[in-house]
Short mmCIF file of C-alpha atoms and ligand atoms in Angstrom, two decimals:
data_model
loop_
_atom_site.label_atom_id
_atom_site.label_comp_id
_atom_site.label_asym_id
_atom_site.label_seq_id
_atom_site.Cartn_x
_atom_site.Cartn_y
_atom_site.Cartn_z
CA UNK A 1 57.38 -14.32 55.49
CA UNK A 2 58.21 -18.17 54.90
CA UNK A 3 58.12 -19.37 51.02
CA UNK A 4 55.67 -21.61 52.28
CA UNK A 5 52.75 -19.06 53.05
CA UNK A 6 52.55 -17.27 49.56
CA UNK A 7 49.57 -18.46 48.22
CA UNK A 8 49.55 -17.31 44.12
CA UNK A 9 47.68 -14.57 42.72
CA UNK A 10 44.13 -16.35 41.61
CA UNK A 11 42.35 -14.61 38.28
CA UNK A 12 38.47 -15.02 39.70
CA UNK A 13 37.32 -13.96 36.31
CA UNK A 14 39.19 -16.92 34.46
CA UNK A 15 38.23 -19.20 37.58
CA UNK A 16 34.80 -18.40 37.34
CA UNK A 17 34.77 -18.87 33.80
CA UNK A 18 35.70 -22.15 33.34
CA UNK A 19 32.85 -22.93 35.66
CA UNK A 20 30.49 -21.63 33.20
CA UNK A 21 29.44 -18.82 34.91
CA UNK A 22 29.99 -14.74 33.90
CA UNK A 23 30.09 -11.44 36.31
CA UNK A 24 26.81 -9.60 35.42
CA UNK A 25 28.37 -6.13 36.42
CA UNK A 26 29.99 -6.67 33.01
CA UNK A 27 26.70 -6.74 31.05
CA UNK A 28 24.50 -4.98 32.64
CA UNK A 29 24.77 -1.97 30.44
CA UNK A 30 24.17 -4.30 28.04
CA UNK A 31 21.08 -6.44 29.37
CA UNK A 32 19.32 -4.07 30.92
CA UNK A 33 19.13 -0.77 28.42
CA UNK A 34 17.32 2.12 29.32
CA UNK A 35 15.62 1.75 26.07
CA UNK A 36 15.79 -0.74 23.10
CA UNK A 37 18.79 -1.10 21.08
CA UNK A 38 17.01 -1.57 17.42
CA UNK A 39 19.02 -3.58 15.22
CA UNK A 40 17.02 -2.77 12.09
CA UNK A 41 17.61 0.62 10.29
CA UNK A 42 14.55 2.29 8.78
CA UNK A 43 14.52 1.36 4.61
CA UNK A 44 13.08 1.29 1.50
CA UNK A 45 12.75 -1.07 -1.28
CA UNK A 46 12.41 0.27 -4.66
CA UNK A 47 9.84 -1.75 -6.94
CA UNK A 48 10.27 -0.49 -9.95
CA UNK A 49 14.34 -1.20 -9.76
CA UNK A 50 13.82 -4.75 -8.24
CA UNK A 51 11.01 -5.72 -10.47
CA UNK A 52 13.45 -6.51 -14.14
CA UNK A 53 15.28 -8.72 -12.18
CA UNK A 54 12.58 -10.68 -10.69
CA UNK A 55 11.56 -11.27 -14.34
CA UNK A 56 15.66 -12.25 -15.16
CA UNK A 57 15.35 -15.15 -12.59
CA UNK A 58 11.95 -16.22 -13.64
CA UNK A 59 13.66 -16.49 -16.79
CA UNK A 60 16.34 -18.11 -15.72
CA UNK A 61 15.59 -20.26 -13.02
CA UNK A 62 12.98 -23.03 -12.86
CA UNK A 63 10.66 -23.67 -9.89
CA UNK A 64 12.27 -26.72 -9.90
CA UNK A 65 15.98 -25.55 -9.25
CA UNK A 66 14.78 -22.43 -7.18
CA UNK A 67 12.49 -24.20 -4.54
CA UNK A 68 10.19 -20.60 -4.23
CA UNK A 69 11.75 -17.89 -6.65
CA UNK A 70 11.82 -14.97 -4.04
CA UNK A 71 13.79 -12.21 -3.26
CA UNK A 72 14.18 -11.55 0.11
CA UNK A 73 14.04 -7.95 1.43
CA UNK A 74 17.08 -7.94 4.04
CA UNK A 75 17.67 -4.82 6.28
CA UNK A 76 20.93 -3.68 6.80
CA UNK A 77 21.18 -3.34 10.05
CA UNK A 78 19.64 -7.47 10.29
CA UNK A 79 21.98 -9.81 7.18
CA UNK A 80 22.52 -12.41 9.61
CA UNK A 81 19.93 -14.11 9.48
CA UNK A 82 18.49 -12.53 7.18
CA UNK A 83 15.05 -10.58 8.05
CA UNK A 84 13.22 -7.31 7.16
CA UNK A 85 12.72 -6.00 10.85
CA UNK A 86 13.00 -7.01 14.28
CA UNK A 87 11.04 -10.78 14.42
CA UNK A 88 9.23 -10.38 10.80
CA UNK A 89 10.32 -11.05 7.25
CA UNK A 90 9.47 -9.93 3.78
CA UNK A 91 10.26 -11.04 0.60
CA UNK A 92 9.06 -10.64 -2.99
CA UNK A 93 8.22 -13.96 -5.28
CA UNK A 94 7.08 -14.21 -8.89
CA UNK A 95 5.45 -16.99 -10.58
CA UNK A 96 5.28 -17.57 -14.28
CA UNK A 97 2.11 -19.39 -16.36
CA UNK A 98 1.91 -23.13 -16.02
CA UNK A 99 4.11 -23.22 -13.13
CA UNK A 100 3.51 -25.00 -9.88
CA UNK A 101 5.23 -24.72 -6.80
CA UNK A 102 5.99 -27.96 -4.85
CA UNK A 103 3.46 -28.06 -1.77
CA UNK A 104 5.12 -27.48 1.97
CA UNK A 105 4.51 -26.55 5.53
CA UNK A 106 6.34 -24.71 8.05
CA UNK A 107 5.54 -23.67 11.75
CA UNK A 108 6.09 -19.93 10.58
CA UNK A 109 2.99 -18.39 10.10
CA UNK A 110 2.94 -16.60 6.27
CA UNK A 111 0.41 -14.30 4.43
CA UNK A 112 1.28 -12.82 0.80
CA UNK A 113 0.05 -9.80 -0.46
CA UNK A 114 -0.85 -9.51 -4.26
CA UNK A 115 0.77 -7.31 -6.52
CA UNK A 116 0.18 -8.00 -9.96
CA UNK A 117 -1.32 -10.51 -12.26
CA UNK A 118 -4.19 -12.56 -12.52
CA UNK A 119 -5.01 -16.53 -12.45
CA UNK A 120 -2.79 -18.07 -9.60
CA UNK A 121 -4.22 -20.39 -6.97
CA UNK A 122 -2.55 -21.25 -3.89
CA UNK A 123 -3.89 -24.67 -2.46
CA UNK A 124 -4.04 -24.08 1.38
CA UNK A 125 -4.73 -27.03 3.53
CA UNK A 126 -7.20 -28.88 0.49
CA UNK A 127 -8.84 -25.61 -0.51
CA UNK A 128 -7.76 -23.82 -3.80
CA UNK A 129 -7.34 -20.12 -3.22
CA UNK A 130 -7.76 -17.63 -5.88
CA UNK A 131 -5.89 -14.43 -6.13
CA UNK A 132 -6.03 -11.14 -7.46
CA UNK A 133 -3.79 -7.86 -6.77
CA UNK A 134 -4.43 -6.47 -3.58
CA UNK A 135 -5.77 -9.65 -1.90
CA UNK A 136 -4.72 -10.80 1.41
CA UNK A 137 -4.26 -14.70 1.40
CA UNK A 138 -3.12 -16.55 4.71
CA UNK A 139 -1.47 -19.93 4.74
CA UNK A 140 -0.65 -19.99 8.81
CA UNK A 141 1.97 -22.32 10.78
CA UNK A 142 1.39 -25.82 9.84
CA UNK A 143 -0.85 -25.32 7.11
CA UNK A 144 0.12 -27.06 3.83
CA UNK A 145 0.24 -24.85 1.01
CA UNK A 146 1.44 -24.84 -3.12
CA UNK A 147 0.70 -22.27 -5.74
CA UNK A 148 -0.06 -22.54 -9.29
CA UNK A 149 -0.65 -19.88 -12.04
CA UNK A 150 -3.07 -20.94 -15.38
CA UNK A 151 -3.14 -17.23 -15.81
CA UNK A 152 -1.16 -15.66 -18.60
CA UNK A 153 1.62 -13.32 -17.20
CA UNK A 154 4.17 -13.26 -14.62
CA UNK A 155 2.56 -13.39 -10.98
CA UNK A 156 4.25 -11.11 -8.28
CA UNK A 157 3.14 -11.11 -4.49
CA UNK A 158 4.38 -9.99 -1.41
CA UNK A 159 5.42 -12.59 0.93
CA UNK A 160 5.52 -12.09 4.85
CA UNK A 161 6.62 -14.52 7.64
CA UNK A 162 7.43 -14.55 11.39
CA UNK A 163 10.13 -16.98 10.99
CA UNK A 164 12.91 -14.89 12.73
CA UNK A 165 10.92 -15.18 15.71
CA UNK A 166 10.06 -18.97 15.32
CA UNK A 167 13.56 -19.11 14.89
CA UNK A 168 14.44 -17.93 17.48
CA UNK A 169 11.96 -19.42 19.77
CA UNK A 170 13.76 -22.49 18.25
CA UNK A 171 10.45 -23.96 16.92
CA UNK A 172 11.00 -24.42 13.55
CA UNK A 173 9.71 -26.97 11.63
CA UNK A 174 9.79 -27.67 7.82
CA UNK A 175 8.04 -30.70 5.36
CA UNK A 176 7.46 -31.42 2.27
CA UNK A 177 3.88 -32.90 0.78
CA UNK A 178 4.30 -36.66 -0.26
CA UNK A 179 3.99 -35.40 -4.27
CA UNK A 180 4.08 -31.96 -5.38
CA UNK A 181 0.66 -30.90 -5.48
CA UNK A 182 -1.74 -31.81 -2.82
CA UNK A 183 -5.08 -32.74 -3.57
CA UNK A 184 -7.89 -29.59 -3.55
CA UNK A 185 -10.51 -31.67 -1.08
CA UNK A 186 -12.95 -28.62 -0.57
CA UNK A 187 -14.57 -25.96 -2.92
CA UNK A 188 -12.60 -23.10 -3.88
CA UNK A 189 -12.49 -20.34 -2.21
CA UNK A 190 -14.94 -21.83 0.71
CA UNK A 191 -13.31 -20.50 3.87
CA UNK A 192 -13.86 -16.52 1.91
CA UNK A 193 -17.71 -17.40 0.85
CA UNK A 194 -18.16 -18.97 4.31
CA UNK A 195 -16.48 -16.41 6.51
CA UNK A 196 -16.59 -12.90 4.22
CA UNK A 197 -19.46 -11.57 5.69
CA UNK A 198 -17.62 -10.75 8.78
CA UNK A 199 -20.80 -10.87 11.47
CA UNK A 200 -22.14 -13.92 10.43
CA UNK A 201 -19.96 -17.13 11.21
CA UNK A 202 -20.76 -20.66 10.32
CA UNK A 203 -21.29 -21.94 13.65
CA UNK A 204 -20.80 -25.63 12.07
CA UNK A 205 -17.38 -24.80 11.92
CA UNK A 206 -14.71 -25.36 15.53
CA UNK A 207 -13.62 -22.07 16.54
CA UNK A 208 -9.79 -21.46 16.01
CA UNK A 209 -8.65 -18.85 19.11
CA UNK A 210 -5.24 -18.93 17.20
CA UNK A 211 -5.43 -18.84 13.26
CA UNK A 212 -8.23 -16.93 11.33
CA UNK A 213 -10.18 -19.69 9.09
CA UNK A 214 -9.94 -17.27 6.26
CA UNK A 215 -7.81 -17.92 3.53
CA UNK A 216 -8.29 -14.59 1.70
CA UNK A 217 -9.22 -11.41 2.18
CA UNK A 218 -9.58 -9.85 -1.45
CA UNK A 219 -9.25 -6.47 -2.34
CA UNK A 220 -13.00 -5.93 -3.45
CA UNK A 221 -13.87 -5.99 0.11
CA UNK A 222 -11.21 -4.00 1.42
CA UNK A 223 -11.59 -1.09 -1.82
CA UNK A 224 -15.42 -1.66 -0.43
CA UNK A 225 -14.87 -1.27 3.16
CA UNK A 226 -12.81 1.23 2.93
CA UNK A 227 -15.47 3.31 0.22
CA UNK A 228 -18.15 2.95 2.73
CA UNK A 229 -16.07 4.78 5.29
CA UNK A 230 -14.95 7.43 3.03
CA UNK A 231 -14.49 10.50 4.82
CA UNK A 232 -16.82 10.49 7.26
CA UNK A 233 -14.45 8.73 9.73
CA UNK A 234 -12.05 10.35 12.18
CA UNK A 235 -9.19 8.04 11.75
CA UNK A 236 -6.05 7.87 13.55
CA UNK A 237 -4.16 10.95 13.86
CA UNK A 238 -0.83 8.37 13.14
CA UNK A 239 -2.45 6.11 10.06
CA UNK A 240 -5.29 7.85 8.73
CA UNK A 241 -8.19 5.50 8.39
CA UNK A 242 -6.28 2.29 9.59
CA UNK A 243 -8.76 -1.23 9.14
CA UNK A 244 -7.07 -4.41 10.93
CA UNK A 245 -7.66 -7.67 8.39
CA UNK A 246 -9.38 -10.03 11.73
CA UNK A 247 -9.95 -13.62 12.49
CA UNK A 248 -13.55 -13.35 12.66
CA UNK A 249 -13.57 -15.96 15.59
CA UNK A 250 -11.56 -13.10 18.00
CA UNK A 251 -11.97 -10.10 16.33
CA UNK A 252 -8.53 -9.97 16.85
CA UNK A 253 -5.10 -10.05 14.12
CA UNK A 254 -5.31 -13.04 11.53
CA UNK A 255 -2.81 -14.91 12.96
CA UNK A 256 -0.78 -14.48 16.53
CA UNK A 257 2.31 -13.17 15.54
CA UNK A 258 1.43 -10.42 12.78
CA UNK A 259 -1.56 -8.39 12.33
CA UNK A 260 -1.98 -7.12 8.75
CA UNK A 261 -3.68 -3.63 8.22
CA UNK A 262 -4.65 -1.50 5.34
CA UNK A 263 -4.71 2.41 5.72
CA UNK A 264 -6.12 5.04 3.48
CA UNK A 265 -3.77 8.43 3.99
CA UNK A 266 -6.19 11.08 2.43
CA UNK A 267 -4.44 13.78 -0.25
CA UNK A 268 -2.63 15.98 2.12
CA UNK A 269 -2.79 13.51 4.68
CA UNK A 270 0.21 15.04 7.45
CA UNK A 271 0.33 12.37 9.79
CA UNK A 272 1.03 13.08 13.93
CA UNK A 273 4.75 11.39 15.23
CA UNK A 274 5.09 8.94 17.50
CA UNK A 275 7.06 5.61 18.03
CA UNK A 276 6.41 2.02 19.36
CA UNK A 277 7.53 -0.76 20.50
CA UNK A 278 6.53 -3.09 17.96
CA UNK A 279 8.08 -2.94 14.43
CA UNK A 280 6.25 -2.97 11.06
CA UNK A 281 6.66 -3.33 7.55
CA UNK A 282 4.31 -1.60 4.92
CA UNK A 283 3.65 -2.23 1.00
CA UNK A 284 2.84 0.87 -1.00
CA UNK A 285 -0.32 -0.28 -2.77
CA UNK A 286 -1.16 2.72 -4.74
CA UNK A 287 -0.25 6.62 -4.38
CA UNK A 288 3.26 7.87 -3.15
CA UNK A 289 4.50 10.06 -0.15
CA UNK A 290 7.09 10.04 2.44
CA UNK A 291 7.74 8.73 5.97
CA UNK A 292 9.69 11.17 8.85
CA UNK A 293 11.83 8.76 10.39
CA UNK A 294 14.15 10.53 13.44
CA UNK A 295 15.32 13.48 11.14
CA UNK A 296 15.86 11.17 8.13
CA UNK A 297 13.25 11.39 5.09
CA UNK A 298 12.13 7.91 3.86
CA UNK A 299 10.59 8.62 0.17
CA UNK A 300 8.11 5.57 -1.57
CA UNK A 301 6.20 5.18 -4.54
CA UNK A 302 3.98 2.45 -5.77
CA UNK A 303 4.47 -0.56 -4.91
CA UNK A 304 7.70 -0.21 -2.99
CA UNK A 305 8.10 -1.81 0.09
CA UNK A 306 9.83 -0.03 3.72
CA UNK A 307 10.31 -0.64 6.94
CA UNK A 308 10.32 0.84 10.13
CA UNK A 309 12.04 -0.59 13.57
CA UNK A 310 10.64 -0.60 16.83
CA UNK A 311 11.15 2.38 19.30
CA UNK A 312 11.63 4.72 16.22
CA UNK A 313 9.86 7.95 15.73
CA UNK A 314 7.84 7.95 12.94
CA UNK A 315 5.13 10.40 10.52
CA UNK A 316 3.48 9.40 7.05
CA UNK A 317 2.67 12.36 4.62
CA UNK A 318 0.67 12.03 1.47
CA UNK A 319 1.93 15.08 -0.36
CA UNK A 320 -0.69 14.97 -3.08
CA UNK A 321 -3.64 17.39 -3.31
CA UNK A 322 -5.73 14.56 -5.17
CA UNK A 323 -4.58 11.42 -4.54
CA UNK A 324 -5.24 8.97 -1.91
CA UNK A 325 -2.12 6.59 -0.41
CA UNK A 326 -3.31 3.07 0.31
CA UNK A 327 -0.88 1.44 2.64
CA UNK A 328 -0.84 -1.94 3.16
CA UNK A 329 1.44 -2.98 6.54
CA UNK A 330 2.32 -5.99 8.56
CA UNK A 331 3.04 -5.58 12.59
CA UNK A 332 4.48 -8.17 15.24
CA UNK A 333 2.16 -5.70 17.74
CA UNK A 334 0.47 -8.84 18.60
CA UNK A 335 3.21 -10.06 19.98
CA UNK A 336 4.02 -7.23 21.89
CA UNK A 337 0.42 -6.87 23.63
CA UNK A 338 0.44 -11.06 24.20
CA UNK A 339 3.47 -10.11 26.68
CA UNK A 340 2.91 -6.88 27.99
CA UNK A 341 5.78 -4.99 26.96
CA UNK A 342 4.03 -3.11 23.77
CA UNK A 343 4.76 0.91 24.61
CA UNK A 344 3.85 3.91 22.63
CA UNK A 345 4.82 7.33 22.40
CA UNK A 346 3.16 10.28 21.24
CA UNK A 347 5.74 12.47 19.82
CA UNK A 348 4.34 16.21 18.45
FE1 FE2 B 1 5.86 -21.64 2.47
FE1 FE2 B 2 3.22 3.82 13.89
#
């Protein structure tokens, strides 16, 4: 063989690599799982142990220097960026008397849950919104929103967002109001008086497919709802006696990325197993028990906060002989159903 014949050894892989392209046999595995690969780990967030520091920074930092004075609950398994579960976020903010919080809008949808104190407002798109502990109040994508507190102690509420998956979807958007309040343009409370009811809408007012109109759902008419069920309802053999908060317009979840639910687990309350697709966070708001998670046992009291990952088996107990659990929970099942790909298991 002539010198002039060898041709030298060519490396495809680098070749095709510099022309921006990659050999799928390599990912495969990878891209294509047999079943999801969870990032999130199941968790719980104690209350009672987060709840003196919450009042150290409210001490300690002003609205002013902290922007929103929130600690965010960050699963292990999901620090970077930071979120609570697969495409949903949770976080835990306190407001003190006389403070205000400068007004803002983002294309992330949010809701916060109250947990304690009495005589904030939030001002959602020009209507002051009143809450109490164990309201629901909505401020979704695009909607401008502040908070104030004339009440007398701290405020504490439950925060929960989709922005991992507006993130990701690369639509994020953030402003700030002009000034720092925005003006309250309609009566309080007027989307709750005008929408409460449930079965009989305002037909004055546009239909929104997307966003329920309501801007909160409080806790008299859940604690009422749920009291004229009692126990003559079956429930689910998963939840117990599981309500969906709806946009009365759909009858489906409040806004399209999250539904929020409330469940009443009845004393002794042994829950069936099973695991989905969709992942969901859940705020103890009164009673304590425990959650099977895949052999590990997830313990919460009062107010604590946990979460549990897609595709992971899962069974709620209320140990107590007397006492009922009321959980409150937050699900990117919407999501899920919107694309086809929500699955469920039954696992017993
Ligand atoms: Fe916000
Ligand atoms: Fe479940």
């Amino acid at each position: 063989m002539s010198a002039e014949t060898v041709t030298p050894a060519v490396d495809h892989y680098e070749a095709v690599k510099a022309l921006g392209t990659s050999p799928l046999w390599q990912y495969f595995g990878e891209l294509f799982a047999e079943a999801p690969k969870n990032q999130a780990v199941p968790y719980v967030w104690n209350y009672q142990a987060l709840r003196p520091h919450m009042l150290h920074f409210a001490g300690a930092l002003s609205l002013e220097e902290a922007e929103r004075r929130v600690l965010m609950l960050v699963n292990p398994g999901m620090t970077e960026p930071p979120a609570t579960v697969n495409s949903l976020y949770a976080g835990i903010q306190i407001i003190l008397p006389g403070e205000t919080a400068q007004a803002h809008r983002h294309t992330a949808n949010a809701f916060r849950f109250i947990i304690e104190g009495e005589g904030a407002y939030t001002t959602v798109n020009g209507e002051r919104v009143h809450m109490r502990p164990g309201d629901l109040l909505l401020t979704p994508g695009w909607h401008w929103h502040d908070h104030y507190h004339e009440g007398d102690g701290p405020m504490m509420w439950l925060d929960g967002l989709d922005y991992p998956l507006i993130n990701a979807l690369e639509a994020g958007f953030f402003q700030l109001y002009g000034q720092r309040s925005q003006p309250a343009e309609r009566p309080d409370d007027i989307s709750h008086r005008q929408f409460i009811h449930g079965r009989l809408n305002p037909l004055w007012i546009q239909p929104d497919p997307v966003n329920s109109p309501i801007g909160n759902y409080p806790w008299t008419e859940t604690e009422r709802a749920l009291a004229s069920i009692g126990d003559d309802a079956d429930g689910s053999r998963y939840d117990g006696v599981l309500l969906e908060y709806t946009n009365p317009h759909t009858g489906g979840p409040v806004m399209p990325t999250i539904s929020c639910r409330i469940a009443r687990l009845r004393p002794g309350f042994n829950g069936a197993a099973h695991r989905h697709t969709s992942s969901t966070v859940y705020h103890v708001v009164s009673g304590s028990g425990r959650t099977e998670v895949d052999g590990e046992v997830l313990e919460w009291g009062e107010k604590d906060v946990f979460a549990i990952p897609g595709w992971v088996g899962h069974r709620h107990i209320n140990g107590s002989r007397s006492d009922d659990v009321l959980l409150m929970s937050y699900t990117n099942e919407p999501v899920h159903r919107a694309l086809g790909i929500y699955r469920e298991e039954h696992l017993d």
